Each structure stands twice: as structure tokens, then as C-alpha cells.
XYZ file of C-alpha atoms in Angstrom:
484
model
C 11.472 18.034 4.441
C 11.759 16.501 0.750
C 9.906 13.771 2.017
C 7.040 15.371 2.970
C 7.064 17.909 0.148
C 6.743 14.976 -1.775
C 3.733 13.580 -0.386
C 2.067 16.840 -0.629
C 3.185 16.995 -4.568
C 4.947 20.462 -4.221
C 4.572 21.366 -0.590
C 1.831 23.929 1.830
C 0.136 26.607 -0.145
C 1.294 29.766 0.855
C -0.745 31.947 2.903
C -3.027 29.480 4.339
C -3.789 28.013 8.045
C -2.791 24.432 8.665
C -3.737 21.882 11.052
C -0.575 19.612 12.543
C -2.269 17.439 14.611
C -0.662 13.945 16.982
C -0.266 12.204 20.466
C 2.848 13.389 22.341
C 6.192 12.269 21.237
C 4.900 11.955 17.629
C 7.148 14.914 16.501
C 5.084 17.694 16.024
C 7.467 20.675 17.618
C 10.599 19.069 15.628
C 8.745 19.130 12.162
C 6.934 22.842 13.046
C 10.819 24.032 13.879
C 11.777 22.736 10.155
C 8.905 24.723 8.419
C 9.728 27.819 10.565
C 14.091 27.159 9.672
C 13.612 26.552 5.973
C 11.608 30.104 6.172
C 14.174 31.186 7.657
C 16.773 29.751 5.258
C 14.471 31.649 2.469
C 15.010 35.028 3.906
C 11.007 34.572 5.511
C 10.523 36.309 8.928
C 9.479 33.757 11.431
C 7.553 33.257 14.544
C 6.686 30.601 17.319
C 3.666 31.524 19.097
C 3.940 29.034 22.618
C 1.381 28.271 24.872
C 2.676 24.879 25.739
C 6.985 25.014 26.420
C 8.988 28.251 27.254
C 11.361 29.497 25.080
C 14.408 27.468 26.944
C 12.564 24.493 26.674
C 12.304 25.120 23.154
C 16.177 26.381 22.203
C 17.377 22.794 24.083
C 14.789 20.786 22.115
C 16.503 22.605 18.583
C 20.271 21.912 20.558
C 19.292 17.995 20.616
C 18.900 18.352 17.089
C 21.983 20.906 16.392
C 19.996 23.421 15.485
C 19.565 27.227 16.829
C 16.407 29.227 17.077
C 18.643 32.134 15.100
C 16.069 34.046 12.970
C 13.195 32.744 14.927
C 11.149 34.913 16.856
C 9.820 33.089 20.060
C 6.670 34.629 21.970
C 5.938 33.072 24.920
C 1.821 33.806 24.910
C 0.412 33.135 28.561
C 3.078 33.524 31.248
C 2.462 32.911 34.904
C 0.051 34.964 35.292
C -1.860 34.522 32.312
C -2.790 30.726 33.971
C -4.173 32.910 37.059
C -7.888 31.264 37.909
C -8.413 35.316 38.452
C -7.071 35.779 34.692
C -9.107 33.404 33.032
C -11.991 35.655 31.484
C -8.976 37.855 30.060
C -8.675 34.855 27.114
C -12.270 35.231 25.516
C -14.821 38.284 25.834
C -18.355 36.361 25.182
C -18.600 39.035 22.105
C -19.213 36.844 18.897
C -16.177 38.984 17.287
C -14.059 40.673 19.503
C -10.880 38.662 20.789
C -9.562 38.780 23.722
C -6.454 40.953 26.065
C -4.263 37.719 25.197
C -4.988 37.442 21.507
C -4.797 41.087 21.068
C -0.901 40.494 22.181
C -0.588 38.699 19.346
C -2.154 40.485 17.170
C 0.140 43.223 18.259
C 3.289 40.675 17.601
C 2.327 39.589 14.191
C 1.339 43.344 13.277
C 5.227 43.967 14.770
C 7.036 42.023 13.010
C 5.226 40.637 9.935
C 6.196 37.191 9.806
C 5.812 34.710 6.947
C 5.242 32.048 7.899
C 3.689 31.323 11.823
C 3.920 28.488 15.049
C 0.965 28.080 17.112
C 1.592 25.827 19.797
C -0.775 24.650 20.829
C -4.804 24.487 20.328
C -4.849 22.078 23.676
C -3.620 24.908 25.708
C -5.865 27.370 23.670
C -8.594 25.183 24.087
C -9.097 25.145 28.050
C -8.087 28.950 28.166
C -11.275 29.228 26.076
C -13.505 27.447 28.695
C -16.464 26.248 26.036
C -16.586 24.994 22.417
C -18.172 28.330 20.855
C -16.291 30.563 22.205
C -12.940 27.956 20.937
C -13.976 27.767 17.306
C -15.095 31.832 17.286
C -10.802 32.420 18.256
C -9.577 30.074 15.757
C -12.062 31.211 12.992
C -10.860 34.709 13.935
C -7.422 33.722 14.293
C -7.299 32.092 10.706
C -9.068 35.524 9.164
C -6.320 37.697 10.796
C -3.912 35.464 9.847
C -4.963 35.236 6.084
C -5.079 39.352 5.715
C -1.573 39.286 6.396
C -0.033 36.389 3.982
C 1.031 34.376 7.058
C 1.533 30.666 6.279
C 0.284 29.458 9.785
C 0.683 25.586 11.328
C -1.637 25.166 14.313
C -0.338 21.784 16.416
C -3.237 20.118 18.572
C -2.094 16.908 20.499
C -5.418 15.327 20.351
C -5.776 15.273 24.020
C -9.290 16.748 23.636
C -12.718 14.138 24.729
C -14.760 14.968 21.067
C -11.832 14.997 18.885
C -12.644 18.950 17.767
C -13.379 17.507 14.139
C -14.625 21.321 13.643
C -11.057 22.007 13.426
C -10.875 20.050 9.840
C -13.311 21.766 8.415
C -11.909 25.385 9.558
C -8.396 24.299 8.611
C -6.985 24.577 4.543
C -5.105 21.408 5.276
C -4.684 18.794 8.226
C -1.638 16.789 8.773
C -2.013 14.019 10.766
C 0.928 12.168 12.893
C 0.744 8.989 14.949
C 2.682 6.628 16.587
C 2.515 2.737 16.847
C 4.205 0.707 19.629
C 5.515 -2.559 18.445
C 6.009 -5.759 20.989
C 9.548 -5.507 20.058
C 11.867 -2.754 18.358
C 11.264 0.885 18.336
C 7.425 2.132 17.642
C 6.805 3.254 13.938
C 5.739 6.550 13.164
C 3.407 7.105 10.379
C 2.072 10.595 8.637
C -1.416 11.205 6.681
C -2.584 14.052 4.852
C -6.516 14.049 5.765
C -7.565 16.928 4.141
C -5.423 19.604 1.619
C -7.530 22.410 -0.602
C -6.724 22.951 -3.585
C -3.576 20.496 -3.454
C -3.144 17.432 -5.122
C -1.406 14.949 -2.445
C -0.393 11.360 -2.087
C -3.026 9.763 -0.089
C -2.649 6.923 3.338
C 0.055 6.799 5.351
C 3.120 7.375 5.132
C 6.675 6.343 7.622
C 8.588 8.855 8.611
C 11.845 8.776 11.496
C 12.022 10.990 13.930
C 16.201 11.378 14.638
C 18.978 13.714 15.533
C 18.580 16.213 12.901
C 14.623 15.963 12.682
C 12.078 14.461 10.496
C 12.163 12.245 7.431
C 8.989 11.079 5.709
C 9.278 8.366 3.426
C 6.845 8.805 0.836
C 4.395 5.942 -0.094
C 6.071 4.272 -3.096
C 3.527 4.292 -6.284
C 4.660 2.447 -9.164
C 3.118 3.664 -11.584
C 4.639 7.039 -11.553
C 8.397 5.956 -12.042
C 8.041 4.371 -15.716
C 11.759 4.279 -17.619
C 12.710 2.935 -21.158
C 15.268 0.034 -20.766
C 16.994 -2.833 -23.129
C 14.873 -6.160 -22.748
C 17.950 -8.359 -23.514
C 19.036 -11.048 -21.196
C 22.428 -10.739 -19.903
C 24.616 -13.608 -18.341
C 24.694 -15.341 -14.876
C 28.086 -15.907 -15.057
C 27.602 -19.612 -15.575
C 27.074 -21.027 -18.837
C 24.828 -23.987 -18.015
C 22.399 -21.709 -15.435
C 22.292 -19.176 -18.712
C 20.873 -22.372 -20.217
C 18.492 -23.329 -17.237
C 16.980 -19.846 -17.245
C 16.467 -19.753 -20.895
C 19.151 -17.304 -22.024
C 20.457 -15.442 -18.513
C 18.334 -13.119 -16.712
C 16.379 -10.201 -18.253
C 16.288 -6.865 -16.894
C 13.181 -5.488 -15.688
C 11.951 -8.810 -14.175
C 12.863 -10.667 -10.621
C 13.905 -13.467 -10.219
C 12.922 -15.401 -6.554
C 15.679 -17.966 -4.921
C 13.591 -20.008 -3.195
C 14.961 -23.119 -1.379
C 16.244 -24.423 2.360
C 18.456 -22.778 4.402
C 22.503 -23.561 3.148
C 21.643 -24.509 0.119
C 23.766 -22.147 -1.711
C 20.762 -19.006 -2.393
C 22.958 -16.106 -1.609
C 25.830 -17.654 -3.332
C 23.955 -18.072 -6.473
C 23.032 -14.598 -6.307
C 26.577 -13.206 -5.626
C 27.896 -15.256 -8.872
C 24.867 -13.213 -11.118
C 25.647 -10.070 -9.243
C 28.952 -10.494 -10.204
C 28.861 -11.316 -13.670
C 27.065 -7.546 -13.828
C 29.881 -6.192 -12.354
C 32.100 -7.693 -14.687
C 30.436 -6.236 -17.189
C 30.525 -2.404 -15.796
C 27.205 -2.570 -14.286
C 26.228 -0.874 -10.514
C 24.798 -2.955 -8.010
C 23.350 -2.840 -4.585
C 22.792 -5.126 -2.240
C 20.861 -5.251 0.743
C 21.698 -7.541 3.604
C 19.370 -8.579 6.626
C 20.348 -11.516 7.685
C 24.133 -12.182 7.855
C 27.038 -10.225 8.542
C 28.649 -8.101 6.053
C 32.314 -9.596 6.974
C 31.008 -13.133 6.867
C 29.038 -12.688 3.549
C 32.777 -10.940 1.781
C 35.277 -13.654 3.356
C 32.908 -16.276 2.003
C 32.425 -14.985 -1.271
C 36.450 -14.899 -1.253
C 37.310 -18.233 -0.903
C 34.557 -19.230 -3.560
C 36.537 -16.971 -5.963
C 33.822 -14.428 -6.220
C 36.100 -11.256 -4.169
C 33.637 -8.556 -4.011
C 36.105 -5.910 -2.408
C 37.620 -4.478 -5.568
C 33.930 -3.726 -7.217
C 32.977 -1.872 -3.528
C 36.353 0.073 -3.862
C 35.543 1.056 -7.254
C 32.011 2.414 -6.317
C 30.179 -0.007 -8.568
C 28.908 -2.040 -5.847
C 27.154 -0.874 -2.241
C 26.110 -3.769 0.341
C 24.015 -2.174 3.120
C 23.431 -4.071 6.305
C 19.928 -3.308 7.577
C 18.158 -4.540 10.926
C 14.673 -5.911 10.077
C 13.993 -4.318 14.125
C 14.904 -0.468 12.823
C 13.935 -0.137 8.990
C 10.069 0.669 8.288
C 9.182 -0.558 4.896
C 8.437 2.747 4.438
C 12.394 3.900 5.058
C 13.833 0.500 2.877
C 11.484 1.552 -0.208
C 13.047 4.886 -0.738
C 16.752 3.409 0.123
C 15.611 1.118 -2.646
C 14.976 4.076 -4.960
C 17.492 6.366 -3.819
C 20.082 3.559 -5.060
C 18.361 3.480 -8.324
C 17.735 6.562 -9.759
C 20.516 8.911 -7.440
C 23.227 5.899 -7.498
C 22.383 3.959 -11.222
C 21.847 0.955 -9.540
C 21.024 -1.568 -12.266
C 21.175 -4.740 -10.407
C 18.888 -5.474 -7.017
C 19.671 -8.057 -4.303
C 17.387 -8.482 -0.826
C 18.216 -11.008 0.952
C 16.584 -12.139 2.710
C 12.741 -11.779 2.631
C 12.217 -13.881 5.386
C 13.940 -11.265 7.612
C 11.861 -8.189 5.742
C 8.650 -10.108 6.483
C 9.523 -9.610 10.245
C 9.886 -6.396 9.564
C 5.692 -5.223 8.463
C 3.225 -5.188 11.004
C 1.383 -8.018 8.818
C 1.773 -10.514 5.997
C -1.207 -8.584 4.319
C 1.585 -5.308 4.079
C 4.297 -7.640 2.877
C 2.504 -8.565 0.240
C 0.838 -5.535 -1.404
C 4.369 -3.282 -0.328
C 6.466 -5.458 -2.269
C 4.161 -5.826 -5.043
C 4.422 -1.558 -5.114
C 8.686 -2.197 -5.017
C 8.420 -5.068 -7.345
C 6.541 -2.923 -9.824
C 8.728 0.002 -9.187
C 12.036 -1.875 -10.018
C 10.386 -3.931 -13.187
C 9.406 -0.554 -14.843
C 13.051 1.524 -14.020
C 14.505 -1.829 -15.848
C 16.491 -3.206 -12.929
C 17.573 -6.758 -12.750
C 16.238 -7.939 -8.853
C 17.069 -10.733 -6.654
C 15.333 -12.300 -4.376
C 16.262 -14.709 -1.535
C 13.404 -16.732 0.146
C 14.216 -19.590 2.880
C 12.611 -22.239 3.542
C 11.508 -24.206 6.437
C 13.150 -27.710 6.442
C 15.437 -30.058 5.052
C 14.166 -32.975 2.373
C 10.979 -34.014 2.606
C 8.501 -31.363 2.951
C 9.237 -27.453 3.376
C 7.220 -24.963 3.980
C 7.536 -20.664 3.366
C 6.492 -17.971 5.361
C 4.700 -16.496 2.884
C 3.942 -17.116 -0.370
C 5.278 -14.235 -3.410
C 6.081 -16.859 -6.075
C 2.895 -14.946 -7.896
C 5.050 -11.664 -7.930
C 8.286 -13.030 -9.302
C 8.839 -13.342 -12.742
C 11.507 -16.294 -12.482
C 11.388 -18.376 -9.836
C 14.809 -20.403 -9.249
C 14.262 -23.728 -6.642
C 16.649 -25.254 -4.958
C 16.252 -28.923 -3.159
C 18.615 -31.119 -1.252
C 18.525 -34.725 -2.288
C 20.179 -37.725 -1.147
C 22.408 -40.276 -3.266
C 24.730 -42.113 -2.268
C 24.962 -41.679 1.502
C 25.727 -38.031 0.783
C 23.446 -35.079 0.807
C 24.006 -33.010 -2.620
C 21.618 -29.869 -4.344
C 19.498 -29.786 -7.400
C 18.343 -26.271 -8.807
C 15.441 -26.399 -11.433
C 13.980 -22.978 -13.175
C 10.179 -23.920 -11.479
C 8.380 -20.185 -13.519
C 9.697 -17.700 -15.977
C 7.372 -15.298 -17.984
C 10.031 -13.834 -20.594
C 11.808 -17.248 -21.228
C 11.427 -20.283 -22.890
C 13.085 -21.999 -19.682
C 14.354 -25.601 -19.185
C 12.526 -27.499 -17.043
C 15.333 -30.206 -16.173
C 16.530 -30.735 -12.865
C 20.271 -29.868 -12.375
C 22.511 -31.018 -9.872
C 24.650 -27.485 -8.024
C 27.681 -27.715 -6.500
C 29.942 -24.764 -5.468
C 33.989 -24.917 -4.893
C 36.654 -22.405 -4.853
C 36.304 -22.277 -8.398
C 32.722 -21.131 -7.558
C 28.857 -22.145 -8.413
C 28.848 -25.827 -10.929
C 25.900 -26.570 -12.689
C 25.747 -30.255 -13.631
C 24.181 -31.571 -16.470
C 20.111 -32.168 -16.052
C 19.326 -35.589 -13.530
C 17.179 -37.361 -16.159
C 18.270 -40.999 -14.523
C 16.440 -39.593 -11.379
C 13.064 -39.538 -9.881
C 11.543 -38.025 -6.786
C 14.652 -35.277 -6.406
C 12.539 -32.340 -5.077
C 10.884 -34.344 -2.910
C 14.640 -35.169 -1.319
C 14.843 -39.288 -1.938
C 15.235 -39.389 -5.307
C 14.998 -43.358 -7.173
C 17.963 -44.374 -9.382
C 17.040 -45.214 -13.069
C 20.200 -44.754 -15.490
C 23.735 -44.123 -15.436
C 24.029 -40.241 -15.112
C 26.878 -38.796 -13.256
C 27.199 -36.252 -10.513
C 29.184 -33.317 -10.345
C 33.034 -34.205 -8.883
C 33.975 -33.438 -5.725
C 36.977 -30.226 -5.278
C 39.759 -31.051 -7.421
C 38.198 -33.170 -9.866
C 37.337 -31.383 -13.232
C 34.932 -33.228 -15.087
């Protein structure tokens, strides 16, 4: 699991006992199977030690993931009559060192076939066979010293089911890795990993998301800006359109964002498309990442405005990916994000929308302090981002579902206003910290010859509040067909 081997800067010490603890269903057997296949994959002899499924149960758990227990020794540790009541001293003899009939067996399993790297599923099983908490923690203490005189990498999985919470088992354990699982009111529950405790090993601390799927576990590591610093070319680069070039101070400037903030229809994602496109023009990569409308809606539009995106997708320069807010953890659309940008070359960001992302965190709180992290991230690796914000309302007042304007570099806002019995756009540059920025209001109008920006409404007052006063003679922007 890259994922995970990231988080634990390297991956498990070898030679050491490990404690894989979760509630059921949080994926313990499916990510103990990995360790024991990529042993396996390494020439490493490898064995499952089961208390807890037979070794059926276990080959049709691998075959829902396509994978076969080939390599994998299976031992099957207390059969039928192992769970006799009559049986049930066999497990412990009250000796402070000498194991017991059942532990000898494995003993005489691990002696058999020397195995690198060790299954031992699991302590809840272990743990009632025992009977009483001493004679528990004397078996796993003399479980991990057996273990260690024979260079066996051993994961231990506990499902938490026990009343005190066995925190002993921490402090016996070289490492713990903890899994849990949190239902949501609607979607699919998120599943979240934490290293609690690693000797010796410098890891990635709080949680982690990681997916559970067909074909196992992937852990998305914790994004940390700071570590991903690149050298870049400050310049700004084109929008496309002359006159927004001019609005923005001189185009936009990689390694900033820039935030389109404004009502719903306004033109946001349009605006975007034209600066994504000028980019692409110019030989750039781009991705884009789409949560709210369709991906055949957003190309047929884009088409009639004169902005066809299908030849730069062809071509491999651009990738639009059509996420569901519902499905994606931030922690899974943070390393899409960086997979695009340092496996793909990405240059040029687009989310749109935030509004749709936002419903995607379990809090505004996580919104906040996430996308600062992917903010960061993006700024320092010199990528050009985009971001789409709506807005609640028309004219008049409008309101946001949460305010990032302090994260953006550039923020672009768009208003409708009224004039004339018609309802028309202005777009203003509101922040920028790496230009000197107009701060004119400009009218916006988009055709089939694309995004129009007008020249700045100085005859007008009161156009972002949406009933904007008449003073002067300025004129607006023609209607299609009219060049002027």
C-alpha cells in the first residue's frame, strides 16, 4: 500500500510485532492479506495464523478482491474442538512462562516453516480463550519474544470488542495502527487510519482516509504543504482576453489562486474555461475537476461559445474528472489533486465548484484548514488554480457558504445589475497580492465569439449592489452580432 507506506515515511520495521487494531468492517483482514501478498511478491514466506474465519472464509474474502491465497500459508489455530468448554484450560497453563498445548502448535508452525512476515487473527478470540487479563498479556508478551528470535514481522488485528480497551496492548506493541469507520447521514461512511504509536519510525501524524474497494485498501496520505516546495517562473501569463489581462493587473500568475466568486449563471465557469484555455493554447496541461455539472453539458456549452475543449482532451493536455461530492473523501480528492500535478504536469488547476466540495467534509472547520493544506500545496509546485464559489441570490444581497476569500490570492467578483429593463454582469478584480490590479467595474458579456469585457462603468453607481444610478454617457457592451 503506497499510501500507507507513505504515512509511515518508509513503511513497518522489519522484525517487529504490530498492533492493527478497528471495529468490524473497517478493513483489517483486506489490509493484513496485502502485507502478507507483497511478502509474498518479495520472495518472503508467509503465514495467517486464524482464530476468527476458516481458511474458506478467508480464500472467498481474497476472490472478492481477485486475489489468491497462493504462497500463503493458512493455519487454522482452534478448530472445533479447541472451543470445547472441556478444552478451555488447554489455552493457558497458570505458569508465569510456559505457553500453552495451543500456542505450542504454533510454535511448532512458525518453527516449520519460518515465515517472514506473520497474521494473527485475532487478539479478541485470543483474549476469551485466555479467561483473565494476566494470563492474556503473559501470551502476547511471550508471543512477541518468540516471534522477535525468529525475524518474523508480525501484525496482531484486535477488533476492539473488548470492555477496558486492553491499552496494555500499546505499550507491548512496536507500533499500533489504528482503523475506524464513520457513518455519514447520507453517502457511504468514511474510513479513516491513525498511526498511534511507531518506535523508532518517523510517521505522519492524525488521520488519514483511506477506501476500502475491489482490489483492497488505499490510504490517502494527509497532504502537508510544506514538504512539496518546487522552483517555478513568477511571470503572469494571459487570460485569453485582453481587457481581463488588464483588470487583473497583467493576467494571472502562477503559483497563486485566483477565487470566482459571484451568483449562480453569471458566467464563473465560463470565465474559467476561457483562462484554462488560453494555457492550452499555449502548450500548457490542465486538469479540471468537475462537481457540479455534467461533463457533456459543460463541453457542448463551451462549444457554441467558441471555446471547443475536445481537441486539447484528445491531445492529452487536458483531463476533466467528474467527481460526486457523496463518494470522494477530501482525503481521496487531495492526492487526485497531486497525482495530476507532479505524475501528469498539470500546470493549470480548476475546482469547480467549492460549494459542492464543502458538502463533501464532515464540517466547515475541515473545509477550511484542508484547503488551506491544498492551497499551499499548489502555490508552492507553481500551479495556476481556479476557483469557483456560488453565491446565494440574485441582486441585492448574497450571501456564501463559507467564507475562503482570506486564502485566495485574487479574488475575481461577479454581480448582476440592472439597466435598462435588462439584467446584464459586471466583473471587478475585488483582492490581488502579486498585482497592481484595477479596481474599475467592468461590464461581461459572453457570445459565440466567447467572454467580452467592456470598458470600466465609471457613469455608474451602486452596480454591486444590483440597481446601479445613471450618471454619464458610457456605453454597454452590444448585443450578438454587433461589434463595437
Amino acid at each position: 500500500m503506497p499510501g500507507l507506506d507513505d504515512v509511515l515515511c518508509g513503511g513497518l520495521t522489519p522484525s517487529r510485532l504490530y498492533l492493527l487494531e478497528g471495529t468490524p468492517g473497517t478493513g483489517k483482514t483486506t489490509l493484513a492479506l496485502q502485507f502478507l501478498r507483497e511478502g509474498v511478491s518479495r520472495g518472503e514466506r508467509a503465514l495467517y495464523v486464524t482464530l476468527s474465519e476458516t481458511t474458506d472464509e478467508l480464500r472467498a474474502a481474497a476472490a472478492t478482491h481477485g486475489w489468491a491465497l497462493d504462497g500463503i500459508d493458512v493455519y487454522e489455530l482452534v478448530d472445533e474442538m479447541g472451543l470445547d468448554p472441556d478444552s478451555e484450560q488447554s489455552i493457558l497453563h497458570p505458569s508465569e512462562i510456559e505457553l500453552g498445548e495451543t500456542v505450542k502448535d504454533v510454535i511448532a508452525r512458525v518453527a516449520d516453516l519460518k515465515p517472514d512476515r506473520v497474521v494473527f487473527d485475532s487478539l479478541s478470540e485470543l483474549r476469551l480463550l485466555a479467561q483473565n487479563p494476566l494470563r492474556y498479556r503473559r501470551q502476547i508478551l511471550a508471543l512477541k519474544r518468540f516471534f522477535a528470535k525468529r525475524a518474523c514481522t508480525v501484525l496482531m488485528l484486535d477488533d476492539k470488542t473488548s470492555e477496558t480497551g486492553d491499552v496494555q496492548l500499546h505499550s507491548i506493541a512496536h507500533g499500533v495502527i489504528s482503523l475506524d469507520q464513520m457513518p455519514r447521514d447520507y453517502g457511504p461512511e468514511r474510513r479513516r487510519l491513525r498511526i498511534v504509536k511507531m518506535r523508532g519510525i518517523k510517521f505522519r501524524g492524525g488521520h488519514h482516509d483511506f477506501l476500502l474497494e475491489t482490489g483492497g485498501v488505499s490510504v490517502f496520505p494527509r497532504l502537508i504543504a510544506a514538504e512539496h516546495h518546487a522552483s517555478f517562473d513568477p511571470t503572469g501569463k494571459s487570460t485569453g482576453s485582453g481587457e481581463l489581462d488588464l483588470l487583473l493587473g497583467g493576467g494571472l500568475v502562477p503559483g497563486t489562486n485566483t477565487l470566482l466568486l459571484g451568483p449562480s449563471g453569471i458566467g464563473k465557469t465560463t470565465t474559467a474555461i476561457r483562462c484554462m484555455l488560453a494555457a492550452l493554447e499555449r502548450g500548457e496541461s490542465a486538469t479540471y475537476y468537475l462537481f457540479d455539472e455534467g461533463l457533456g453539458t459543460l463541453l457542448a456549452r463551451s462549444a457554441t461559445l467558441g471555446m471547443d475543449l475536445a481537441p486539447h482532451i484528445e491531445a492529452g493536455r487536458l483531463v476533466i474528472t467528474q467527481l460526486d461530492p457523496a463518494e470522494v473523501s477530501p482525503g481521496e480528492f487531495a492526492t487526485m489533486v497531486r497525482e495530476a500535478v507532479e505524475e501528469r504536469g498539470s500546470a493549470f488547476v480548476i475546482i469547480d465548484s467549492l460549494n459542492a466540495y464543502l458538502h463533501a467534509m464532515p464540517g466547515e472547520e475541515f473545509l477550511v484548514l484542508q484547503m488551506h493544506e491544498l492551497l499551499s500545496y499548489l502555490n508552492q509546485r507553481g500551479v495556476t488554480t481556479l476557483l469557483v464559489l456560488g453565491q446565494h441570490g440574485v441582486v441585492g444581497e448574497v450571501r456564501t457558504d463559507v467564507d475562503l476569500s482570506y486564502l485566495s490570492d485574487c479574488i475575481l467578483l461577479f454581480r448582476f445589475f440592472e439597466a435598462k429593463g435588462e439584467v446584464r454582469a459586471a466583473l471587478s478584480v475585488v483582492k490581488s497580492r502579486v498585482n497592481a490590479h484595477e479596481r474599475s467595474i467592468r461590464e461581461l458579456k459572453f457570445g459565440p465569439g466567447g467572454l467580452r469585457v467592456g470598458k470600466a462603468l465609471g457613469d455608474f453607481e451602486g452596480v454591486l449592489s444590483g440597481l446601479p444610478a445613471y450618471r454619464g454617457k458610457v456605453a454597454m457592451l452590444a448585443g450578438q452580432g454587433e461589434d463595437r
